[in-house]
mmCIF file of C-alpha atoms in Angstrom:
data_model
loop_
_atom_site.group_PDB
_atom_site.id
_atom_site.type_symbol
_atom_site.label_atom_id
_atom_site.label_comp_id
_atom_site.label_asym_id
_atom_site.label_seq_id
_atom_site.Cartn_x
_atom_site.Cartn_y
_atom_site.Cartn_z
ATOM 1 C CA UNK Z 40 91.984 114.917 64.782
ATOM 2 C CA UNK Z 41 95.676 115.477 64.621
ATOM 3 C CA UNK Z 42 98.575 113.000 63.777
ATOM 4 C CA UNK Z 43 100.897 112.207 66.932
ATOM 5 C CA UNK Z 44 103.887 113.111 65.275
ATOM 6 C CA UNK Z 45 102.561 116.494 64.341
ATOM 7 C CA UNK Z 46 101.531 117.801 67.264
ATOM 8 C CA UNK Z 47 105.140 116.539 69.055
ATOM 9 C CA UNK Z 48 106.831 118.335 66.583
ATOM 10 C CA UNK Z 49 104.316 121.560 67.018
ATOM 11 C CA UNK Z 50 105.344 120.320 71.415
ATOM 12 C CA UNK Z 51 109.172 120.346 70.317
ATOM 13 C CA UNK Z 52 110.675 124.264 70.319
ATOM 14 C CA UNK Z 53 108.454 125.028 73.351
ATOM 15 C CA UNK Z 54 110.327 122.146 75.164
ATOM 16 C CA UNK Z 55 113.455 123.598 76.517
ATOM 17 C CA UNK Z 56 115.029 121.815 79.439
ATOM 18 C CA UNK Z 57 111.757 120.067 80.084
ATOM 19 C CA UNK Z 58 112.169 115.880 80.842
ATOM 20 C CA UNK Z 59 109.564 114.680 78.241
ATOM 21 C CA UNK Z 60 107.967 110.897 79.393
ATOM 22 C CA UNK Z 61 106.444 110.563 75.912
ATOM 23 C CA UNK Z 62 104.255 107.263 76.878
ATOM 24 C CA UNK Z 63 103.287 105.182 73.622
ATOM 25 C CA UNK Z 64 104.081 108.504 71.534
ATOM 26 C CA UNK Z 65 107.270 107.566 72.201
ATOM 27 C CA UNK Z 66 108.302 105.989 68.589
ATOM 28 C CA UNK Z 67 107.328 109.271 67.567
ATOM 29 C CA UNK Z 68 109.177 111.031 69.977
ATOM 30 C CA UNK Z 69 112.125 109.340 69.667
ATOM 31 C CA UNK Z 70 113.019 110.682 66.433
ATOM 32 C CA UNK Z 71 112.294 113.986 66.446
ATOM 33 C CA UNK Z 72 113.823 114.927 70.249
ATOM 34 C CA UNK Z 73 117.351 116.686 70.332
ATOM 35 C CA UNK Z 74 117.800 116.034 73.829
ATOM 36 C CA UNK Z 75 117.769 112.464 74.420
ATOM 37 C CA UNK Z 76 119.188 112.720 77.841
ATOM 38 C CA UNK Z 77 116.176 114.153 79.065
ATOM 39 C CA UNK Z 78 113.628 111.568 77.630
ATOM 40 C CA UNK Z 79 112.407 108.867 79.183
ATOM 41 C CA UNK Z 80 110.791 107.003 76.558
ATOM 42 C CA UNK Z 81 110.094 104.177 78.520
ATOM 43 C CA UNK Z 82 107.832 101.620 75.919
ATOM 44 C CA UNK Z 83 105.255 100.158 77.991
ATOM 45 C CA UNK Z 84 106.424 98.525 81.318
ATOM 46 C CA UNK Z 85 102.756 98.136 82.678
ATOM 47 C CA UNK Z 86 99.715 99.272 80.984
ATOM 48 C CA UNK Z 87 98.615 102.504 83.111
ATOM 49 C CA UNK Z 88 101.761 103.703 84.882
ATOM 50 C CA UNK Z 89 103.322 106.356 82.640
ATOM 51 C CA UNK Z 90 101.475 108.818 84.489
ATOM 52 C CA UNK Z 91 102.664 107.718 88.273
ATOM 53 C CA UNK Z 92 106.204 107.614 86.286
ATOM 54 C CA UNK Z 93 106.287 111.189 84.977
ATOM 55 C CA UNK Z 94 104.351 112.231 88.383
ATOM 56 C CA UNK Z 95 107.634 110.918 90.624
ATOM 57 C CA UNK Z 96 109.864 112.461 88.275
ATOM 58 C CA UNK Z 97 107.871 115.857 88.875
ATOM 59 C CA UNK Z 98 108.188 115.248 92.144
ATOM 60 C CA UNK Z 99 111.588 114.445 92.723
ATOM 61 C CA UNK Z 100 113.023 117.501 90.160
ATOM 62 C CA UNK Z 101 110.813 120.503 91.167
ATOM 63 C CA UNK Z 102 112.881 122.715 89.333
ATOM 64 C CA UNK Z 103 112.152 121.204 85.843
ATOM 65 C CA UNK Z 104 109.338 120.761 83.833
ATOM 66 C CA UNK Z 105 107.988 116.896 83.432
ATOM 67 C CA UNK Z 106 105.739 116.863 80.208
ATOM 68 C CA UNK Z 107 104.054 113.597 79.605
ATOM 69 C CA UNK Z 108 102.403 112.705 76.623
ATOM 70 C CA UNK Z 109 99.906 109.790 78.093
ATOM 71 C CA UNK Z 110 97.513 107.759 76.527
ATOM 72 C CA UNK Z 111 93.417 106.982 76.867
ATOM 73 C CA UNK Z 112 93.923 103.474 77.457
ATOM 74 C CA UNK Z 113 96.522 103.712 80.183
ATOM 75 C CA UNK Z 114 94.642 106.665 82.134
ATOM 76 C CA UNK Z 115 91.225 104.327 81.688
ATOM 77 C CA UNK Z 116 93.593 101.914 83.382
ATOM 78 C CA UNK Z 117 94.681 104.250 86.831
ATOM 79 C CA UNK Z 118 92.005 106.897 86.818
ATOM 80 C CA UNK Z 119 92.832 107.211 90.209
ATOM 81 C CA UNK Z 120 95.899 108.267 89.529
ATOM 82 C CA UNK Z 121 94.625 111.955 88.808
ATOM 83 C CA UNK Z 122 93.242 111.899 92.206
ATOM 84 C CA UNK Z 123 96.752 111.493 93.621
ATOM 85 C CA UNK Z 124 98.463 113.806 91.123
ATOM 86 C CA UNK Z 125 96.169 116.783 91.661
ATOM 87 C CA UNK Z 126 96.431 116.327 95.498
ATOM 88 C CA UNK Z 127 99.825 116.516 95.452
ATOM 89 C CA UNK Z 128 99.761 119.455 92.477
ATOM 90 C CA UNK Z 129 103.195 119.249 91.164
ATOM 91 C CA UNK Z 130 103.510 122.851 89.639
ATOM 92 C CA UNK Z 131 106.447 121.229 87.112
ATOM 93 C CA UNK Z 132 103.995 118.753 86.006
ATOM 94 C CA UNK Z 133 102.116 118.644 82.419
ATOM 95 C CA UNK Z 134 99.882 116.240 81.362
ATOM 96 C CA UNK Z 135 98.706 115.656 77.953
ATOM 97 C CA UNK Z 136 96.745 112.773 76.840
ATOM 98 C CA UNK Z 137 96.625 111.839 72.813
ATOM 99 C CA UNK Z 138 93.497 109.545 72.733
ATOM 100 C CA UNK Z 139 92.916 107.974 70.072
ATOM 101 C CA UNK Z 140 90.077 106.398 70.755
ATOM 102 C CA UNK Z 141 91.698 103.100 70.458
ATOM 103 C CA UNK Z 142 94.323 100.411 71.457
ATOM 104 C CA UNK Z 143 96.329 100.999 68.440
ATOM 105 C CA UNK Z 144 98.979 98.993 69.632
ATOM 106 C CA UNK Z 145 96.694 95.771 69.892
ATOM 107 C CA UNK Z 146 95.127 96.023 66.113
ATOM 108 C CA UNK Z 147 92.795 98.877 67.245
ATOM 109 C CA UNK Z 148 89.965 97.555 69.112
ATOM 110 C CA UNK Z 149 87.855 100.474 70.721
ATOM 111 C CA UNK Z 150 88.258 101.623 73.844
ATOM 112 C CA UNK Z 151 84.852 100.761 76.179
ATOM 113 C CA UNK Z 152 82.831 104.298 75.422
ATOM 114 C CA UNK Z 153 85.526 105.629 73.336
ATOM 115 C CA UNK Z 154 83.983 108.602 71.722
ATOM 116 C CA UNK Z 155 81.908 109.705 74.684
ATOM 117 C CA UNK Z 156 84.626 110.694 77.556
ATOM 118 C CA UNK Z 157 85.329 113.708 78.717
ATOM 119 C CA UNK Z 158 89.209 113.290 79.426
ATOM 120 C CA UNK Z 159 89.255 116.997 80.425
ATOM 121 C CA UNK Z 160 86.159 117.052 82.582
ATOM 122 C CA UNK Z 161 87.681 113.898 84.381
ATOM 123 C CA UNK Z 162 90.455 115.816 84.985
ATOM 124 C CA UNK Z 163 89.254 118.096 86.331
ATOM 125 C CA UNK Z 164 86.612 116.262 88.621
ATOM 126 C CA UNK Z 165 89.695 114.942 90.316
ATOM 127 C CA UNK Z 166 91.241 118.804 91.233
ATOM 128 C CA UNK Z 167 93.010 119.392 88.282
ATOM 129 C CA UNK Z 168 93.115 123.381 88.338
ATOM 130 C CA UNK Z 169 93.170 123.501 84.352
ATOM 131 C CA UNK Z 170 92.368 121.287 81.595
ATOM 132 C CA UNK Z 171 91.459 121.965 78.436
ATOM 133 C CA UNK Z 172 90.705 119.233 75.337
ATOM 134 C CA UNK Z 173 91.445 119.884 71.281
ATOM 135 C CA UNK Z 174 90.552 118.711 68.076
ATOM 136 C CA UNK Z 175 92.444 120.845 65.767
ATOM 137 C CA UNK Z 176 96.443 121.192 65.806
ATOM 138 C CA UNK Z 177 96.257 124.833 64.732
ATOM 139 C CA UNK Z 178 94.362 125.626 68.356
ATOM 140 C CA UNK Z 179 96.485 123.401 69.722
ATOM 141 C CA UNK Z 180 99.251 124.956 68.301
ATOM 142 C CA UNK Z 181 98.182 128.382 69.216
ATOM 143 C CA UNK Z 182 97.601 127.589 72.694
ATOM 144 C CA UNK Z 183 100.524 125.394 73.875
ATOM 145 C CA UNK Z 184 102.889 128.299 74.700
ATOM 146 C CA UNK Z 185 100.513 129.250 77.255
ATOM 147 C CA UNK Z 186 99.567 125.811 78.085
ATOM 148 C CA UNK Z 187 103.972 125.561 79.327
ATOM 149 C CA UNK Z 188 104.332 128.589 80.144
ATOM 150 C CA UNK Z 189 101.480 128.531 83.518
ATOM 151 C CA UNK Z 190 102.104 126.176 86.404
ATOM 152 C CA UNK Z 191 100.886 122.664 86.555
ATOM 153 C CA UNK Z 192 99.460 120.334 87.080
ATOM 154 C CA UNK Z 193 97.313 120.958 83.672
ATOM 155 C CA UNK Z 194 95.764 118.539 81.840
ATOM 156 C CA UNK Z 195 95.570 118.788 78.273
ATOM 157 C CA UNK Z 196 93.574 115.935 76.407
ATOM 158 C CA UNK Z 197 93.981 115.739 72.310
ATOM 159 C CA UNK Z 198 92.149 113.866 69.906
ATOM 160 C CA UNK Z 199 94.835 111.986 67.314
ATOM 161 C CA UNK Z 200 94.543 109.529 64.573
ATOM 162 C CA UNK Z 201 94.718 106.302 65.510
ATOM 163 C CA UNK Z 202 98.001 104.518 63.883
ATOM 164 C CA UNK Z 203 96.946 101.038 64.440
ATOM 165 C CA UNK Z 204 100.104 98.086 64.894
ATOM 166 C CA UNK Z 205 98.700 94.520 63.503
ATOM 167 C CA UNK Z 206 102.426 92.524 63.948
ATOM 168 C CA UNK Z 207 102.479 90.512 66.672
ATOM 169 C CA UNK Z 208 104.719 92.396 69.509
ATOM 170 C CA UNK Z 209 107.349 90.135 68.629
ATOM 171 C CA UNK Z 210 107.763 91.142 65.040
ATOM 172 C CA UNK Z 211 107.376 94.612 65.235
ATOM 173 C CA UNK Z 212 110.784 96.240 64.724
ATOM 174 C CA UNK Z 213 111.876 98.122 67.857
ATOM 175 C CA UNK Z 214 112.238 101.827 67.863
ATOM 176 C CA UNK Z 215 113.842 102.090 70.925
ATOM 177 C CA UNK Z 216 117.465 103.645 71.368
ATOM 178 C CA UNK Z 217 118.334 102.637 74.904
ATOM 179 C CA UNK Z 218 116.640 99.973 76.665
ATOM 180 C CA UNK Z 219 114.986 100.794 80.094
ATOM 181 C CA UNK Z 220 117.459 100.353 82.447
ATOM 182 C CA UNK Z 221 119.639 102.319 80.126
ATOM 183 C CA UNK Z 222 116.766 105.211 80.304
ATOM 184 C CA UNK Z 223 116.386 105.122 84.202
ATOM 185 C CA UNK Z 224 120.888 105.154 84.035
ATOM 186 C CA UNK Z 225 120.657 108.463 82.109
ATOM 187 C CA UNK Z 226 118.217 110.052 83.784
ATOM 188 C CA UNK Z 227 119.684 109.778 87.200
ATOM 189 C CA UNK Z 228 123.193 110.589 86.069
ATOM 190 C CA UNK Z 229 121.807 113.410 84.195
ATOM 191 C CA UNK Z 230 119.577 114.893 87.205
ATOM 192 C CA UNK Z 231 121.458 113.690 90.014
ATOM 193 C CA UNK Z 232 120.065 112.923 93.643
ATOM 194 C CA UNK Z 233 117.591 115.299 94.923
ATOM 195 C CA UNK Z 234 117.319 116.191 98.882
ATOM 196 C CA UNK M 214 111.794 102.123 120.534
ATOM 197 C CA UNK M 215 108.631 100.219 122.159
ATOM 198 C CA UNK M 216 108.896 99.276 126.241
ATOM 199 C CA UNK M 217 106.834 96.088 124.838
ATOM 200 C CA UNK M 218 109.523 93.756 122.939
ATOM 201 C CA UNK M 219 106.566 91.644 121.058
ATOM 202 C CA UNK M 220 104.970 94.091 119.006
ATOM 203 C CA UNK M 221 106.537 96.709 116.353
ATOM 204 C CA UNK M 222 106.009 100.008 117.109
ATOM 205 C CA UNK M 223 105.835 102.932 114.494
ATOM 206 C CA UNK M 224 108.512 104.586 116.181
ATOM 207 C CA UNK M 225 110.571 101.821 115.119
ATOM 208 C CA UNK M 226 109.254 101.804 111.747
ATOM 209 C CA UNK M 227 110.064 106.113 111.165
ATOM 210 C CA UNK M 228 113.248 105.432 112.646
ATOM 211 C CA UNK M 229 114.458 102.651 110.163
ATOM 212 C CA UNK M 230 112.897 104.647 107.146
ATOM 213 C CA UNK M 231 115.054 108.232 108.210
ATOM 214 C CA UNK M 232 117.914 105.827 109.356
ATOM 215 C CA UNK M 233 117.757 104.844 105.657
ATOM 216 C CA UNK M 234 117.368 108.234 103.723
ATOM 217 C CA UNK M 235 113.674 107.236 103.121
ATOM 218 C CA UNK M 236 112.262 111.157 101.256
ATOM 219 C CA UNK M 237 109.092 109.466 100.353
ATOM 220 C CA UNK M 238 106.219 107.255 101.486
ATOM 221 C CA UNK M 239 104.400 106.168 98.750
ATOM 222 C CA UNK M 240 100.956 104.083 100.730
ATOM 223 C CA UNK M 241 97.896 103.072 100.720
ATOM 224 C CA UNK M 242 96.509 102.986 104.326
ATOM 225 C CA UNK M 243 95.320 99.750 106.184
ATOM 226 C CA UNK M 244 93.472 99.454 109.657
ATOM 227 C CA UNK M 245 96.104 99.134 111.414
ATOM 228 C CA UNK M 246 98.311 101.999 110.164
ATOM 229 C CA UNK M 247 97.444 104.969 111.449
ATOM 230 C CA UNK M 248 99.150 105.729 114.431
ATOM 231 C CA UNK M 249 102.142 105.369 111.783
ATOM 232 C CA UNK M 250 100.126 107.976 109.267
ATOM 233 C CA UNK M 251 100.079 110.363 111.909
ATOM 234 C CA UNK M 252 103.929 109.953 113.067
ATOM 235 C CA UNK M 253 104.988 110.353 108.961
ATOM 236 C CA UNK M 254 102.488 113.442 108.421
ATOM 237 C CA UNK M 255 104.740 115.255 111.914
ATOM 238 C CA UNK M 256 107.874 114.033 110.215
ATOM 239 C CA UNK M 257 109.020 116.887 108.371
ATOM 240 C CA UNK M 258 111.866 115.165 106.406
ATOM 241 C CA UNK M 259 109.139 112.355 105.131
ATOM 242 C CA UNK M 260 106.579 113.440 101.915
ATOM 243 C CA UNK M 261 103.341 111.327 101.989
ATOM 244 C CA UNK M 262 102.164 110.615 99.024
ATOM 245 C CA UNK M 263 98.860 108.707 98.676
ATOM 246 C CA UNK M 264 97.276 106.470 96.241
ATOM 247 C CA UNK M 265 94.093 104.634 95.251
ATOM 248 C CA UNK M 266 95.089 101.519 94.220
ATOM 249 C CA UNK M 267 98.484 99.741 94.912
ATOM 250 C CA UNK M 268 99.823 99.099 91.610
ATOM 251 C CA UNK M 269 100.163 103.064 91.605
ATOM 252 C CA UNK M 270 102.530 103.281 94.160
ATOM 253 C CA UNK M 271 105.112 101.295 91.761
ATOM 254 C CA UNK M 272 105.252 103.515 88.827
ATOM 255 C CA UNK M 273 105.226 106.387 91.023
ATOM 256 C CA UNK M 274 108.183 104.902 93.076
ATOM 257 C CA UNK M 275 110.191 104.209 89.910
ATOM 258 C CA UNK M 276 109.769 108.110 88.621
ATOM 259 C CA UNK M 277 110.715 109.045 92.224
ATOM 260 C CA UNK M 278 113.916 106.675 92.170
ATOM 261 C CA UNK M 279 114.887 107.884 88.787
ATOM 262 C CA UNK M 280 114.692 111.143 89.794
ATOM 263 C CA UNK M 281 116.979 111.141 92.819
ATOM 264 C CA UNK M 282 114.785 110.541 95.775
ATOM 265 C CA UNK M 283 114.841 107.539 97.912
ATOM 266 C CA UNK M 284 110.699 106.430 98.255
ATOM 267 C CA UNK M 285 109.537 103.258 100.182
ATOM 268 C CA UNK M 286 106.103 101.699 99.154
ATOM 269 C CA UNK M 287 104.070 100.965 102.098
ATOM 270 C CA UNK M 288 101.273 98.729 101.473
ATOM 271 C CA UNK M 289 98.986 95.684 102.766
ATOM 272 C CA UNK M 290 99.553 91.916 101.208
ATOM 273 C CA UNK M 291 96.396 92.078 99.200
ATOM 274 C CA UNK M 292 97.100 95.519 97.244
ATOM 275 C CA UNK M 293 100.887 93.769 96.643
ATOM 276 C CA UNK M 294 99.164 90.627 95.091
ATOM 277 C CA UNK M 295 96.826 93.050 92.951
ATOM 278 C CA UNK M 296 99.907 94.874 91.860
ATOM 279 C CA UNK M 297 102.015 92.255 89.910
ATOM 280 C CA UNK M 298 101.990 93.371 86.375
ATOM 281 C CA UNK M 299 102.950 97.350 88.022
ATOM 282 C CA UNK M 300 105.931 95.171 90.008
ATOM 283 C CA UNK M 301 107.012 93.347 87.178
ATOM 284 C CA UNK M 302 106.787 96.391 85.218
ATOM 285 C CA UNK M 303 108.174 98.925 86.838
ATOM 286 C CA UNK M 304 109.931 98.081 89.417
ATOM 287 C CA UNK M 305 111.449 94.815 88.621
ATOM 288 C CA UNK M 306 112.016 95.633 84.732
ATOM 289 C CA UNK M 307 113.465 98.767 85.844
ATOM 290 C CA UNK M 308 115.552 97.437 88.372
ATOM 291 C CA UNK M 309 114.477 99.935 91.028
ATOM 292 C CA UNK M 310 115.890 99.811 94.237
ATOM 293 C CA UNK M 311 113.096 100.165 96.825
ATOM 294 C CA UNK M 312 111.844 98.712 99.632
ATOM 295 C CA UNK M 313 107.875 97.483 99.889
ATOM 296 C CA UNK M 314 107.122 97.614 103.518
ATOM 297 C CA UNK M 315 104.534 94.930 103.397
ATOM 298 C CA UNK M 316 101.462 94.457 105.768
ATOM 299 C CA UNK M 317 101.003 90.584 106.236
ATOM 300 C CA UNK M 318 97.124 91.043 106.953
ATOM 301 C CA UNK M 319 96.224 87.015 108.193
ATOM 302 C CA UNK M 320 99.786 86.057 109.459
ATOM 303 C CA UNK M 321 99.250 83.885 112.408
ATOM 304 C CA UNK M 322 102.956 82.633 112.687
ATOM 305 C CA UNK M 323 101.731 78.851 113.232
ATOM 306 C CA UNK M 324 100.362 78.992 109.391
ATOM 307 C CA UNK M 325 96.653 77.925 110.468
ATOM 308 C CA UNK M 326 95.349 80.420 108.644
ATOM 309 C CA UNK M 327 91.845 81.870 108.873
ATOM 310 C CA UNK M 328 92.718 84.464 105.863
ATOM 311 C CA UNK M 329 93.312 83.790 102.211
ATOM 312 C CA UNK M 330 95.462 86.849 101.895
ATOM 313 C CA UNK M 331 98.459 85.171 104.441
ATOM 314 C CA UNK M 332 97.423 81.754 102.409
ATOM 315 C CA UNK M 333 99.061 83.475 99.171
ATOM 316 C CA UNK M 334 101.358 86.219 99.987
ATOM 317 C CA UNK M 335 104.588 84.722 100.809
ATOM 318 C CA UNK M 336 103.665 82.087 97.342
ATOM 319 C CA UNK M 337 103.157 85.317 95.933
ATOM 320 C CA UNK M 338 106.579 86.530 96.599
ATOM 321 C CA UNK M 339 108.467 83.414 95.027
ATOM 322 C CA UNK M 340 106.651 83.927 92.291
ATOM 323 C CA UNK M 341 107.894 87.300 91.486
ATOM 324 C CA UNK M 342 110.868 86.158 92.926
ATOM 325 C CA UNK M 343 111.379 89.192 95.133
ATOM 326 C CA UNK M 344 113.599 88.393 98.612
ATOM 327 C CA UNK M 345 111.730 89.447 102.061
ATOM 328 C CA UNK M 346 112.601 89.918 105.392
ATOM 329 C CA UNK M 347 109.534 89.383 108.078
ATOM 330 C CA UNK M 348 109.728 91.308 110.703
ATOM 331 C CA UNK M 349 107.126 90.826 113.903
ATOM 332 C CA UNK M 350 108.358 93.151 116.640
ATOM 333 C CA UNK M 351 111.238 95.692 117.268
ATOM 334 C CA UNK M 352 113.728 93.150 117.633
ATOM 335 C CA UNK M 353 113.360 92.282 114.355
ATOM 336 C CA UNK M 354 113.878 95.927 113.164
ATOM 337 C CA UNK M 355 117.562 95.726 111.960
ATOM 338 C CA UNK M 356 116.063 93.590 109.249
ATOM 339 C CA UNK M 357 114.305 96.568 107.543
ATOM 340 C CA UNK M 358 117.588 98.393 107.050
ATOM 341 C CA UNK M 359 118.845 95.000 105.354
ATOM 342 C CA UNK M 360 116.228 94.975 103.265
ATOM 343 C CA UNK M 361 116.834 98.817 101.862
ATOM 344 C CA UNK M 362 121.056 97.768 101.530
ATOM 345 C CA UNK M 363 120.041 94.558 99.570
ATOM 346 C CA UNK M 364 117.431 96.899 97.578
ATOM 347 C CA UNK M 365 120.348 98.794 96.794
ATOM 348 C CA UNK M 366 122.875 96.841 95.953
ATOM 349 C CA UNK M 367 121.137 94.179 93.596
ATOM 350 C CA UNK M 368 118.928 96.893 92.289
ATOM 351 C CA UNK M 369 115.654 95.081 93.343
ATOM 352 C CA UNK M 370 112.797 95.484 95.277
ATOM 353 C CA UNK M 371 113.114 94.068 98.173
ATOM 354 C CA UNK M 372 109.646 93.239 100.828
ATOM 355 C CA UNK M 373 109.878 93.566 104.286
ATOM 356 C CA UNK M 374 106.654 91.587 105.769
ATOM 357 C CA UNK M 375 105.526 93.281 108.716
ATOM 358 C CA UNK M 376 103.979 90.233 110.421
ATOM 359 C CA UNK M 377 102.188 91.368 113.242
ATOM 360 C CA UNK M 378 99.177 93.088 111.806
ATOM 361 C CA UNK M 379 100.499 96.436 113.261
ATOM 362 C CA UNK M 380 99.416 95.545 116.518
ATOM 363 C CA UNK M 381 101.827 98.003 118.070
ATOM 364 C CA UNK M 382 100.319 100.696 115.365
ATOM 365 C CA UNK M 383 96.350 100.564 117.355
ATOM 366 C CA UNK M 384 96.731 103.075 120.196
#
């Protein structure tokens, strides 16, 4: 098991130009990115979508790298959405799911069959040409540069502690920078319209 | 466009999608779309991408939008109606200008209705409060390229009902 914050900071001097869509990391991620132009940490507009989101961005910007740091409960949500995704294999795209067994940001109920899924093997099963799951940030940390540095899609699932929210939404002070339409402003000033 | 002024043809449809800078199709098929499928797959300026459930199609749309492109979501009534917390989510609290081209499976135009999925859709709509344009045959076709200028310029989607079941789109 790995803390979220530790493996985006082991994630962060591998990123380079890549647009990071850091999912329900992103309180995490907000803090520790340099490049805030280039994130699009979007807070949860609909449970399950973060992965169509950071799949049209690969899409529509071929030429840079879309990392997404996704969660358990929103794949479980739009499993079918790695159907689409590895049809279309975007080579820019990389897909890493921190599952932590849990829907932390509910007060930590269990996900249904939480410590028995195969994230990877799902992945796969739906034409994902690599995937690989980890338990341990030092592997993880060994690996990533190789994980980046092949072309996507890849899927890489990793186990994190779950850090469990109990305030109701409406208490719990926002970490948020920009608000969305702010985020979706910056990114298309910053990557422009695509042919 | 169609000899046959009563029904919409897909030509009609690819026309007011390229007329509009449309790069991607973003659909779930119906029964009655595929003489449209096979017109997009020969268009070379169109991508096709293709989900599983509706809902999908919105996130996907707003990632495409925010990255430069110009998609269209092409979907039946019931897959919209399933799809309300993905509209609400990411396209309306995005403010993502696209256009949902809309099949109105049940329309019958004199509202005797044989379908629950006509009985709701256009209730539906007010209650996301997203505008639409119906369009039944090629006459109606200008109305599609209003729909993608309003999409535009409030920064909304925007539905375009296509309210003849296809009928034009069997061959």
């Amino acid at each position: 098991m790995m803390k979220i914050a530790d493996v985006l900071e082991a994630f962060k001097p591998l990123r380079e130009e890549a647009i990071v869509v850091p999912g329900r990391g992103g309180r995490h991620w907000v803090p520790i990115s340099d490049n805030e132009m280039l994130d699009a940490p979007m807070g949860d507009p609909a449970m399950g979508g973060h992965a169509g989101f950071a799949f049209g961005l690969a899409l529509a910007q071929p030429n840079k790298k879309v990392v997404l740091f996704d969660s358990e409960g929103d794949i479980l949500m739009s499993l079918g959405m790695l159907v689409t995704i590895a049809e279309q294999k975007p080579a820019n795209f990389y897909h890493f799911l921190l599952d932590n067994e849990c829907y932390a940001t509910t007060g930590g109920q269990p996900v249904p069959n939480a410590k028995n899924v195969a994230y990877d093997a799902i992945a796969l099963g739906c034409g994902y040409p690599r995937a690989a799951a980890y338990t341990e940030l030092d592997e993880l940390t060994r690996d990533l540069p190789g994980i980046l540095a092949e072309p996507g899609p890849v899927f890489t699932a990793i186990k994190v502690f779950p850090e469990v929210q109990n305030e109701p939404i409406g208490n719990r002070r926002p970490w948020q920078t920009r608000n969305r339409t702010e985020v979706m402003e910056d990114l298309r000033r910053e990557l422009g319209p695509t042919a | 466009m169609s000899d046959t002024p009563n029904v919409l043809s897909p030509e009609t449809v690819l026309k007011e999608m390229k007329q509009n800078g449309v790069t991607d199709v973003v659909w779930l098929p119906d029964s009655e779309t595929n003489w449209l499928f096979l017109l997009m797959e020969s268009e070379p300026s169109l991508r096709l991408v293709g989900v599983s459930r509706e809902g999908h199609a919105c996130s996907i749309a707003a990632g495409l939008s925010a990255g430069g492109r110009t998609p269209v979501i092409l979907i039946q009534n019931t897959g919209m109606m399933e799809s309300g917390d993905s509209i609400r989510g990411w396209l309306l609290s995005l403010e993502v200008p696209v256009v949902l081209m809309v099949g109105y499976r049940g329309y019958t135009r004199h509202g005797v209705n044989k379908d629950t999925a006509a009985d709701y859709t256009e209730r539906f709509l007010y209650a996301f409060g997203l505008n639409y344009y119906l369009v039944e045959n090629d006459g109606d076709a200008e109305r599609i390229s209003i729909a993608f200028e309003e999409a535009q310029r409030t920064k909304r989607p925007v539905v375009v009902l296509i309210a003849d079941e296809y009928h034009g789109f069997n061959r």
